[in-house]
PDB file of C-alpha atoms in Angstrom:
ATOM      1  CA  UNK A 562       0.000   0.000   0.000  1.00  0.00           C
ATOM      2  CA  UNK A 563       1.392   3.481  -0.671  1.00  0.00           C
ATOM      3  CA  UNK A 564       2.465   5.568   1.740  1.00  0.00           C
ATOM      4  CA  UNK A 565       1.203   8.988   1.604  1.00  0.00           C
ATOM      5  CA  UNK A 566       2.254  10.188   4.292  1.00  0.00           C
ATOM      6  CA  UNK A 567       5.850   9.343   4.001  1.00  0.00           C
ATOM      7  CA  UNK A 568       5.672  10.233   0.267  1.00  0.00           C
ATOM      8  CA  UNK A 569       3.950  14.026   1.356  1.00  0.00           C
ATOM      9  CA  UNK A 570       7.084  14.106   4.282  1.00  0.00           C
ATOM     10  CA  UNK A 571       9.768  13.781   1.295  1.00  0.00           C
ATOM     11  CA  UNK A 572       8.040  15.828  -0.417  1.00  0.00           C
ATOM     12  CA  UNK A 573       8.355  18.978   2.200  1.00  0.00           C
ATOM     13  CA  UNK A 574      11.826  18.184   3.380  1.00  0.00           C
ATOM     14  CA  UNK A 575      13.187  16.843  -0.478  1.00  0.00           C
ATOM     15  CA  UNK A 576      11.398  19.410  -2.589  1.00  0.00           C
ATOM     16  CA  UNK A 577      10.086  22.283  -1.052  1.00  0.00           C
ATOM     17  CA  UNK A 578      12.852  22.941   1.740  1.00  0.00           C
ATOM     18  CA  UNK A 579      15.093  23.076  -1.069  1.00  0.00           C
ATOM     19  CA  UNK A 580      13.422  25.716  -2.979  1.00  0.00           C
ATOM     20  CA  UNK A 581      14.060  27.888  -0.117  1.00  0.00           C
ATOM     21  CA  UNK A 582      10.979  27.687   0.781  1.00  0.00           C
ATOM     22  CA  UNK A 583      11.663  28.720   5.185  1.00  0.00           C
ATOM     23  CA  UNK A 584       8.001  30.098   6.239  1.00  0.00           C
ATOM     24  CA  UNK A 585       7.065  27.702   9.381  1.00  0.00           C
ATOM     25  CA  UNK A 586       3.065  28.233   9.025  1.00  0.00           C
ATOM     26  CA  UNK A 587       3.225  27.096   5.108  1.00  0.00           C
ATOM     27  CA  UNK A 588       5.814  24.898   5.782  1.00  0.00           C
ATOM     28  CA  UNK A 589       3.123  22.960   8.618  1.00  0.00           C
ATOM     29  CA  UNK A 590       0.618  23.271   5.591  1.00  0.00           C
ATOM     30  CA  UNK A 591       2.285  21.166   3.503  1.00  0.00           C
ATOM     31  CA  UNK A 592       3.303  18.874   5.453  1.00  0.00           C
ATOM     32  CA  UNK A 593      -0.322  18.653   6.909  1.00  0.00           C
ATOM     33  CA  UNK A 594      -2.865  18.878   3.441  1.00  0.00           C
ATOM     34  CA  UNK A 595      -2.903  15.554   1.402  1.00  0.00           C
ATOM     35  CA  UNK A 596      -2.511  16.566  -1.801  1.00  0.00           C
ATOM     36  CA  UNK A 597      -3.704  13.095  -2.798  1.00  0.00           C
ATOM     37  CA  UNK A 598      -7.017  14.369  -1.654  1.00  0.00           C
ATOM     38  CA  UNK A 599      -7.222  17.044  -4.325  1.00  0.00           C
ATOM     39  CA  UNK A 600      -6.420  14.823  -7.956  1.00  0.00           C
ATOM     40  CA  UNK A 601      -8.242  12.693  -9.857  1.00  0.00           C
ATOM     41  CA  UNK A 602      -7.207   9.367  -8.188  1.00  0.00           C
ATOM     42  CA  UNK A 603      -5.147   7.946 -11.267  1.00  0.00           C
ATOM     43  CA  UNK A 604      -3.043  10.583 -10.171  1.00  0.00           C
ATOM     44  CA  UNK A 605      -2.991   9.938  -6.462  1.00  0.00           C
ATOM     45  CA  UNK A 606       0.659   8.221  -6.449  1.00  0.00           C
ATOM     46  CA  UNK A 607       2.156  10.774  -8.055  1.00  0.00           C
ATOM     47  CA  UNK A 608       0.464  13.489  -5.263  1.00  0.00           C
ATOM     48  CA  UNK A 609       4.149  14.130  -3.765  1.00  0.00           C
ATOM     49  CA  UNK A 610       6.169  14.624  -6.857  1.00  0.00           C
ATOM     50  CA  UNK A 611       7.652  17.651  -8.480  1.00  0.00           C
ATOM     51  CA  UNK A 612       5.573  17.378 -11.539  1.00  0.00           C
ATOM     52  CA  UNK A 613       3.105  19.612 -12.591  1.00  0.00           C
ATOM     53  CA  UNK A 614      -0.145  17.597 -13.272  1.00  0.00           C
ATOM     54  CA  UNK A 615      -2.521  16.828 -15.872  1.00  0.00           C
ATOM     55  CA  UNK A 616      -5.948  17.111 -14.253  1.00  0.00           C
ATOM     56  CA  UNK A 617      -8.298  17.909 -17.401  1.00  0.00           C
ATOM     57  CA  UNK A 618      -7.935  18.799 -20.691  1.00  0.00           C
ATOM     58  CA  UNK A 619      -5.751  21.855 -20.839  1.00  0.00           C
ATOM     59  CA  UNK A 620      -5.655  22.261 -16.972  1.00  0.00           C
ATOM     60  CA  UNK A 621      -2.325  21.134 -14.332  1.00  0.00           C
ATOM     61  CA  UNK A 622      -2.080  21.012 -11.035  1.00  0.00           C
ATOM     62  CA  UNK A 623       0.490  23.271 -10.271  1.00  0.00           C
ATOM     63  CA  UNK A 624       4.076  21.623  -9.288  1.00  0.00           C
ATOM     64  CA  UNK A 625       4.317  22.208  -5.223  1.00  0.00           C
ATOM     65  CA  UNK A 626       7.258  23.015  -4.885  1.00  0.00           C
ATOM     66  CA  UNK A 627       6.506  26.604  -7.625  1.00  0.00           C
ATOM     67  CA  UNK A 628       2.974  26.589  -5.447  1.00  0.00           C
ATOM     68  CA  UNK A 629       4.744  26.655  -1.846  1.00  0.00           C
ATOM     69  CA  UNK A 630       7.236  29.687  -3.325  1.00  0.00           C
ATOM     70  CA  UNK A 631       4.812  31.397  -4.487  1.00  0.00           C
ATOM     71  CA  UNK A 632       2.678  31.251  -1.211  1.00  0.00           C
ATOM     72  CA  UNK A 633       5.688  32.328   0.534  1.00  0.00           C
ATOM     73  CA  UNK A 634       6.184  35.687  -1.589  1.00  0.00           C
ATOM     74  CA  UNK A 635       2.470  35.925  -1.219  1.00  0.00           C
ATOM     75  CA  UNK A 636       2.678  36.272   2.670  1.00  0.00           C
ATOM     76  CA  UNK A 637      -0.795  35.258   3.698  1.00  0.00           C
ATOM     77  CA  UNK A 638      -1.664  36.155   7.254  1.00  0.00           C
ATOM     78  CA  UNK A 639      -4.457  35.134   9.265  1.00  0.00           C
ATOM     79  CA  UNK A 640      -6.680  38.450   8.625  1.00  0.00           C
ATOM     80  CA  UNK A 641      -6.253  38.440   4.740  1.00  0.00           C
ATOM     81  CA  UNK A 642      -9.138  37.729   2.217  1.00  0.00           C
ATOM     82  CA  UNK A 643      -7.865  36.029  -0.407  1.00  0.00           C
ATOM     83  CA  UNK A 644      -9.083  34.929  -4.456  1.00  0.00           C
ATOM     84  CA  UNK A 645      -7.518  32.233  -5.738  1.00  0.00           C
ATOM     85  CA  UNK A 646      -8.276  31.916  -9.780  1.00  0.00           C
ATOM     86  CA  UNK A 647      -7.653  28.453 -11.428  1.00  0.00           C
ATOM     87  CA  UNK A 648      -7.783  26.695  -8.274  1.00  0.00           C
ATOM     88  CA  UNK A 649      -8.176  23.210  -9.759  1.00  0.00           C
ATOM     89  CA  UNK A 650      -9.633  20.458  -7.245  1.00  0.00           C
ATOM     90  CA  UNK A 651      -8.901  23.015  -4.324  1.00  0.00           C
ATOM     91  CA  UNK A 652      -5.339  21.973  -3.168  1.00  0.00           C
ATOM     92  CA  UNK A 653      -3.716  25.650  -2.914  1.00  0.00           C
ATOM     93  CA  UNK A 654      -7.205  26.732  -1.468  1.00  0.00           C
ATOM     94  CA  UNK A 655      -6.575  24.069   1.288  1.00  0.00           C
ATOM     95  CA  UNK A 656      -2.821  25.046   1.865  1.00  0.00           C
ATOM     96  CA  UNK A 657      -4.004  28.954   2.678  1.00  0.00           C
ATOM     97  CA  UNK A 658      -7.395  27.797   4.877  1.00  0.00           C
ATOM     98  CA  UNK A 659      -4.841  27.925   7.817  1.00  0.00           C
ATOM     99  CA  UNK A 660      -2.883  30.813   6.433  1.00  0.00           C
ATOM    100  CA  UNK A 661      -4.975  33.294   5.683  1.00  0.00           C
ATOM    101  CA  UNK A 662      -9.257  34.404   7.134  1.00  0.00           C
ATOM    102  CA  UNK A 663     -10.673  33.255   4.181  1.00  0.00           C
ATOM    103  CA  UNK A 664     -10.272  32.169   0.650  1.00  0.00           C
ATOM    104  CA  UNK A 665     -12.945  32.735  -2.411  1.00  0.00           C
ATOM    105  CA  UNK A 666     -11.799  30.822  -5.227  1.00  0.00           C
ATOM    106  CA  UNK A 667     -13.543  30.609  -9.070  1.00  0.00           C
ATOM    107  CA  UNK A 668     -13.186  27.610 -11.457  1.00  0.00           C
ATOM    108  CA  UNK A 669     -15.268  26.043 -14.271  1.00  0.00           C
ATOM    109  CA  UNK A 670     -18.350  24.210 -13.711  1.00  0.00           C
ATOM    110  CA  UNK A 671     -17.124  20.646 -13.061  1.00  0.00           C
ATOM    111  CA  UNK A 672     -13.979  21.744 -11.334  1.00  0.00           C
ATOM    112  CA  UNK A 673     -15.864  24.060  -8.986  1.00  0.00           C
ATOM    113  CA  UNK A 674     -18.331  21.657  -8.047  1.00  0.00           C
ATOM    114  CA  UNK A 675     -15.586  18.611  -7.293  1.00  0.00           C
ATOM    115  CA  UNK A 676     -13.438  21.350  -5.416  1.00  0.00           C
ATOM    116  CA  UNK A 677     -16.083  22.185  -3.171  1.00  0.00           C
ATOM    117  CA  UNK A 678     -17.166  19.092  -2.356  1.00  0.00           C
ATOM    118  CA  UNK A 679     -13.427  17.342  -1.483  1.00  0.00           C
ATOM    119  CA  UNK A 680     -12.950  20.765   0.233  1.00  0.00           C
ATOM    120  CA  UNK A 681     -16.177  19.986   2.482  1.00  0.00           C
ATOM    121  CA  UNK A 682     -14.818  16.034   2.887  1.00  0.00           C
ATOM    122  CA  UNK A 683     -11.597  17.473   4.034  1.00  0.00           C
ATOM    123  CA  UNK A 684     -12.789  19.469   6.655  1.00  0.00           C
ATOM    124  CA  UNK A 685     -12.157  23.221   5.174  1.00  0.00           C
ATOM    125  CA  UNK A 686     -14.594  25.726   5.844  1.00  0.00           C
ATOM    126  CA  UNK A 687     -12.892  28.791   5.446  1.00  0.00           C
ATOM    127  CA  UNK A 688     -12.996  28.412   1.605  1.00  0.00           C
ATOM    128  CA  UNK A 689     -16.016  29.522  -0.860  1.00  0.00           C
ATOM    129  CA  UNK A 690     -15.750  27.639  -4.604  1.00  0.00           C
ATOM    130  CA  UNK A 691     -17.836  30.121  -7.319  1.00  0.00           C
ATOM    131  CA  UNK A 692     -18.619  28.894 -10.518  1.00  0.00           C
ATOM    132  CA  UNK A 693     -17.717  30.966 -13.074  1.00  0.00           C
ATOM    133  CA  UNK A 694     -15.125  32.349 -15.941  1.00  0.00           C
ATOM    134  CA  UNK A 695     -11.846  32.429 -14.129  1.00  0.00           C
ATOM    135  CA  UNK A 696     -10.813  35.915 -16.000  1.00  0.00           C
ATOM    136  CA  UNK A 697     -13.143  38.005 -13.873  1.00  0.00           C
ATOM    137  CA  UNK A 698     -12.823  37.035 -10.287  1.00  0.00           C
ATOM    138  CA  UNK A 699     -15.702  37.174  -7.735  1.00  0.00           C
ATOM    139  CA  UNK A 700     -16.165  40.748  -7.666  1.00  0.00           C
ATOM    140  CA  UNK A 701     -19.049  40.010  -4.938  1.00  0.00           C
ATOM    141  CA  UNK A 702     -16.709  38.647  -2.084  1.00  0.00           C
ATOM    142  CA  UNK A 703     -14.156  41.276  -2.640  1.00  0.00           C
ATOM    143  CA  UNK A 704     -12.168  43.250  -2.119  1.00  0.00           C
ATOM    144  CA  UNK A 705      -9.140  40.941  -1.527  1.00  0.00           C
ATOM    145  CA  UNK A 706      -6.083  41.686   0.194  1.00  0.00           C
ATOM    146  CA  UNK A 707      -4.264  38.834  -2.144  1.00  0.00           C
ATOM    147  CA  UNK A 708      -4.891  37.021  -4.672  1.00  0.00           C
ATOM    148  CA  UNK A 709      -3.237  34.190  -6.346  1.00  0.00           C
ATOM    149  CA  UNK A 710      -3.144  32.955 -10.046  1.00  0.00           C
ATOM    150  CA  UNK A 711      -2.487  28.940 -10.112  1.00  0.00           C
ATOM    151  CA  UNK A 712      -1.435  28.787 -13.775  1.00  0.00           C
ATOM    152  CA  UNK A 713       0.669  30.914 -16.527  1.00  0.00           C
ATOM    153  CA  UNK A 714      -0.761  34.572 -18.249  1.00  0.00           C
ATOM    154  CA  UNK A 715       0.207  36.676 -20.707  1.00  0.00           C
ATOM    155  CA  UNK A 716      -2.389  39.266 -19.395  1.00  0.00           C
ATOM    156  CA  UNK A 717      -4.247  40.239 -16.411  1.00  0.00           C
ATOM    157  CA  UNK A 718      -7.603  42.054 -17.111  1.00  0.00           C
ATOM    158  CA  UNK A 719      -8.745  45.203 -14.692  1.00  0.00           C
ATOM    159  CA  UNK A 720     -11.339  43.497 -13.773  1.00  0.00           C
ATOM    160  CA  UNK A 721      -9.272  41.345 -11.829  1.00  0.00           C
ATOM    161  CA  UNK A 722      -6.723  44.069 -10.789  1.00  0.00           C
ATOM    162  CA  UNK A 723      -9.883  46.279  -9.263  1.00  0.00           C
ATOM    163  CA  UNK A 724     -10.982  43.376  -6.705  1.00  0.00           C
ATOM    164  CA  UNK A 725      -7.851  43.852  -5.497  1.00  0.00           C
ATOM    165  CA  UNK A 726      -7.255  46.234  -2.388  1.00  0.00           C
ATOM    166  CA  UNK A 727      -5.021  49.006  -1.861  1.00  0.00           C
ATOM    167  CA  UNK A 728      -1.697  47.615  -0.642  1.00  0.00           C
ATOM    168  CA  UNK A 729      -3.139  44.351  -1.874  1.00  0.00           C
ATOM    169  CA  UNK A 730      -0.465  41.600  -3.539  1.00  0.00           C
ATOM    170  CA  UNK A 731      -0.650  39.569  -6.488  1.00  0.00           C
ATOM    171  CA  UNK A 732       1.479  36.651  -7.341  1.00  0.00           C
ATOM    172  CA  UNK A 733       0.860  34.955 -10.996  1.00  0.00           C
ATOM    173  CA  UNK A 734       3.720  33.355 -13.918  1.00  0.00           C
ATOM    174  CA  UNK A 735       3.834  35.459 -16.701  1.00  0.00           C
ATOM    175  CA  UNK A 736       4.752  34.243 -19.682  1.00  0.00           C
ATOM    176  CA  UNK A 737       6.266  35.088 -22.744  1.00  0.00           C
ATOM    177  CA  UNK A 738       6.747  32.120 -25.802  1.00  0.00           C
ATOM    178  CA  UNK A 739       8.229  29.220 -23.760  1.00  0.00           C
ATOM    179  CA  UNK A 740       9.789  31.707 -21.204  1.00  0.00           C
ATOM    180  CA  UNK A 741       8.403  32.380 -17.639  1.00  0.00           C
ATOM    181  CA  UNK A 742       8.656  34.710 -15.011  1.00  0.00           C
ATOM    182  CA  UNK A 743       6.843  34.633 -11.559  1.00  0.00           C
ATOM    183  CA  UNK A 744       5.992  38.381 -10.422  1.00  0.00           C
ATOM    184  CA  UNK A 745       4.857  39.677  -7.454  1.00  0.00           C
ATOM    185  CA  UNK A 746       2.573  42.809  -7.838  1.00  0.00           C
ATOM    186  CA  UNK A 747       1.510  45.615  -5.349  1.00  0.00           C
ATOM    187  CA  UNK A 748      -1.388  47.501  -5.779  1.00  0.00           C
ATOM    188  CA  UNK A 749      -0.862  51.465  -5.621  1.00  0.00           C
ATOM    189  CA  UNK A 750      -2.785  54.747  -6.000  1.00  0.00           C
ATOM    190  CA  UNK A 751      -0.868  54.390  -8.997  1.00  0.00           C
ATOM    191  CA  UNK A 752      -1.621  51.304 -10.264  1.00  0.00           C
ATOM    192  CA  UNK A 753       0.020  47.496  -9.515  1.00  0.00           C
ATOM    193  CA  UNK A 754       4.055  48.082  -9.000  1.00  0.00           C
ATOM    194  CA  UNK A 755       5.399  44.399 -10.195  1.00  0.00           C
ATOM    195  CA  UNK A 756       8.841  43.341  -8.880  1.00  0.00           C
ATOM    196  CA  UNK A 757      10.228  40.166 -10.749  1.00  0.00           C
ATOM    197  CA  UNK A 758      10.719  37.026  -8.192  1.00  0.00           C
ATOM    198  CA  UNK A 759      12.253  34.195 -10.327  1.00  0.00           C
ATOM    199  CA  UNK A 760      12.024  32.321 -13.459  1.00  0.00           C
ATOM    200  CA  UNK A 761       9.050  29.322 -13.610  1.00  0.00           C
ATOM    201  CA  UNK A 762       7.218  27.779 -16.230  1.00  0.00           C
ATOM    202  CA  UNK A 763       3.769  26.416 -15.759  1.00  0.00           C
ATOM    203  CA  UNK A 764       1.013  25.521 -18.555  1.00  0.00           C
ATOM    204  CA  UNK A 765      -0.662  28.799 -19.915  1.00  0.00           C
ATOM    205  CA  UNK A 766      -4.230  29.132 -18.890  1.00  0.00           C
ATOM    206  CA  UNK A 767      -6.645  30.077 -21.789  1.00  0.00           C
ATOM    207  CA  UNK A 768      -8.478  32.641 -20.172  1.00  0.00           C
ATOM    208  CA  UNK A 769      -5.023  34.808 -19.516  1.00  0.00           C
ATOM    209  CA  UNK A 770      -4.114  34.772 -23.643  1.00  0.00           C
ATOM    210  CA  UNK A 771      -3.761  37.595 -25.328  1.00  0.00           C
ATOM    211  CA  UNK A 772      -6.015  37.288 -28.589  1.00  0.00           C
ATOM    212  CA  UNK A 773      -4.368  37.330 -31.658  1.00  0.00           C
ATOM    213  CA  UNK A 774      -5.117  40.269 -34.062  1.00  0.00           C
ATOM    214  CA  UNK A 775      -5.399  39.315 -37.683  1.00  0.00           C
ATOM    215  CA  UNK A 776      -5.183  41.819 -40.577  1.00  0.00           C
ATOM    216  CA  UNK A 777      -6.211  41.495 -44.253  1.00  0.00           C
TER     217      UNK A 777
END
């Protein structure tokens, strides 16, 4: 029988320790969420490995070792609101339900629906799953004092930037052809000030491309 728990212990002290990843609370996270919990369960053996996951059609599971960094830069404490967009089956919203006050996160219809529901089985009831196009946020719960973007962009709409609070951070993988860059981004009077973090490559979502212009 496998050993999850073993297999989620190498995980934190193989993999994410190394990535300088130091933050005690997130650090406890990781080394308390199953992962396993929060895949499809072909994928369940491979919960605790570095690789970023195929969950459906076009859509990973981010690596955890490039989720736990970007937590860290993120800096959740326990009075921040946070959205998390592309949240797949819920595993980053589990990680920040003991990291932050509370944690609205959007998806597609299946996804949302399956997130919710292994979030409820797990015992997480900080966390609110909304159905809906991942590119415009949950204006309704908002402001947020973070929010998080589990996937790759080449864009960020406003509407997205305006749920976000003054002072408020942003942590998302931009991309640019095969090349990425993770950015953190603080929200000023004069707009989002980004500071570049470290290089990363994740799959692009779809809803963060920038539409190609064709001319006759």
């Amino acid at each position: 029988m496998f050993d999850y728990k073993k297999a989620r212990k190498n995980m934190v002290d193989n993999l994410i320790r190394p990535a300088n990843v130091t933050d005690p609370k997130l650090l406890s996270a990781l080394g308390d969420v199953q992962r396993d919990k929060f895949l499809p369960s072909n994928l369940a053996s491979l919960s605790y490995s570095e690789t970023e996951l195929l969950i459906q059609n076009d859509r990973t599971s981010m690596s955890p070792w490039l989720l736990a960094k970007m937590l860290q830069f993120l800096d959740l404490n326990s009075a921040d609101n946070v959205l998390s967009l592309a949240a797949g089956y819920g595993y980053s919203c589990a990680l920040m339900s003991s990291l932050a006050n509370f944690v609205v996160a959007v998806e597609t219809q299946d996804l949302a629906q399956e997130a919710q529901a292994r979030l409820i089985e797990n015992g997480y009831d900080n966390i609110l799953v909304r159905e809906g196009n991942i590119n415009e946020g949950a204006e309704e719960e908002g402001p947020y004092d973070a929010i998080l973007i589990e996937g790759a962009v080449e864009h960020i709409n406003k509407e997205i930037i305006n749920q976000l609070k003054l002072e408020g951070r942003i942590i998302v993988v931009f991309k640019e052809k095969n090349l990425g860059q993770c950015r953190l981004g603080i929200k000023t009077k004069s707009g989002l000030q980004w500071r570049n973090l470290f290089e990363a490559n994740c799959v692009l979502l779809n809803d963060f491309r920038i539409e190609e212009k064709f001319t006759l």
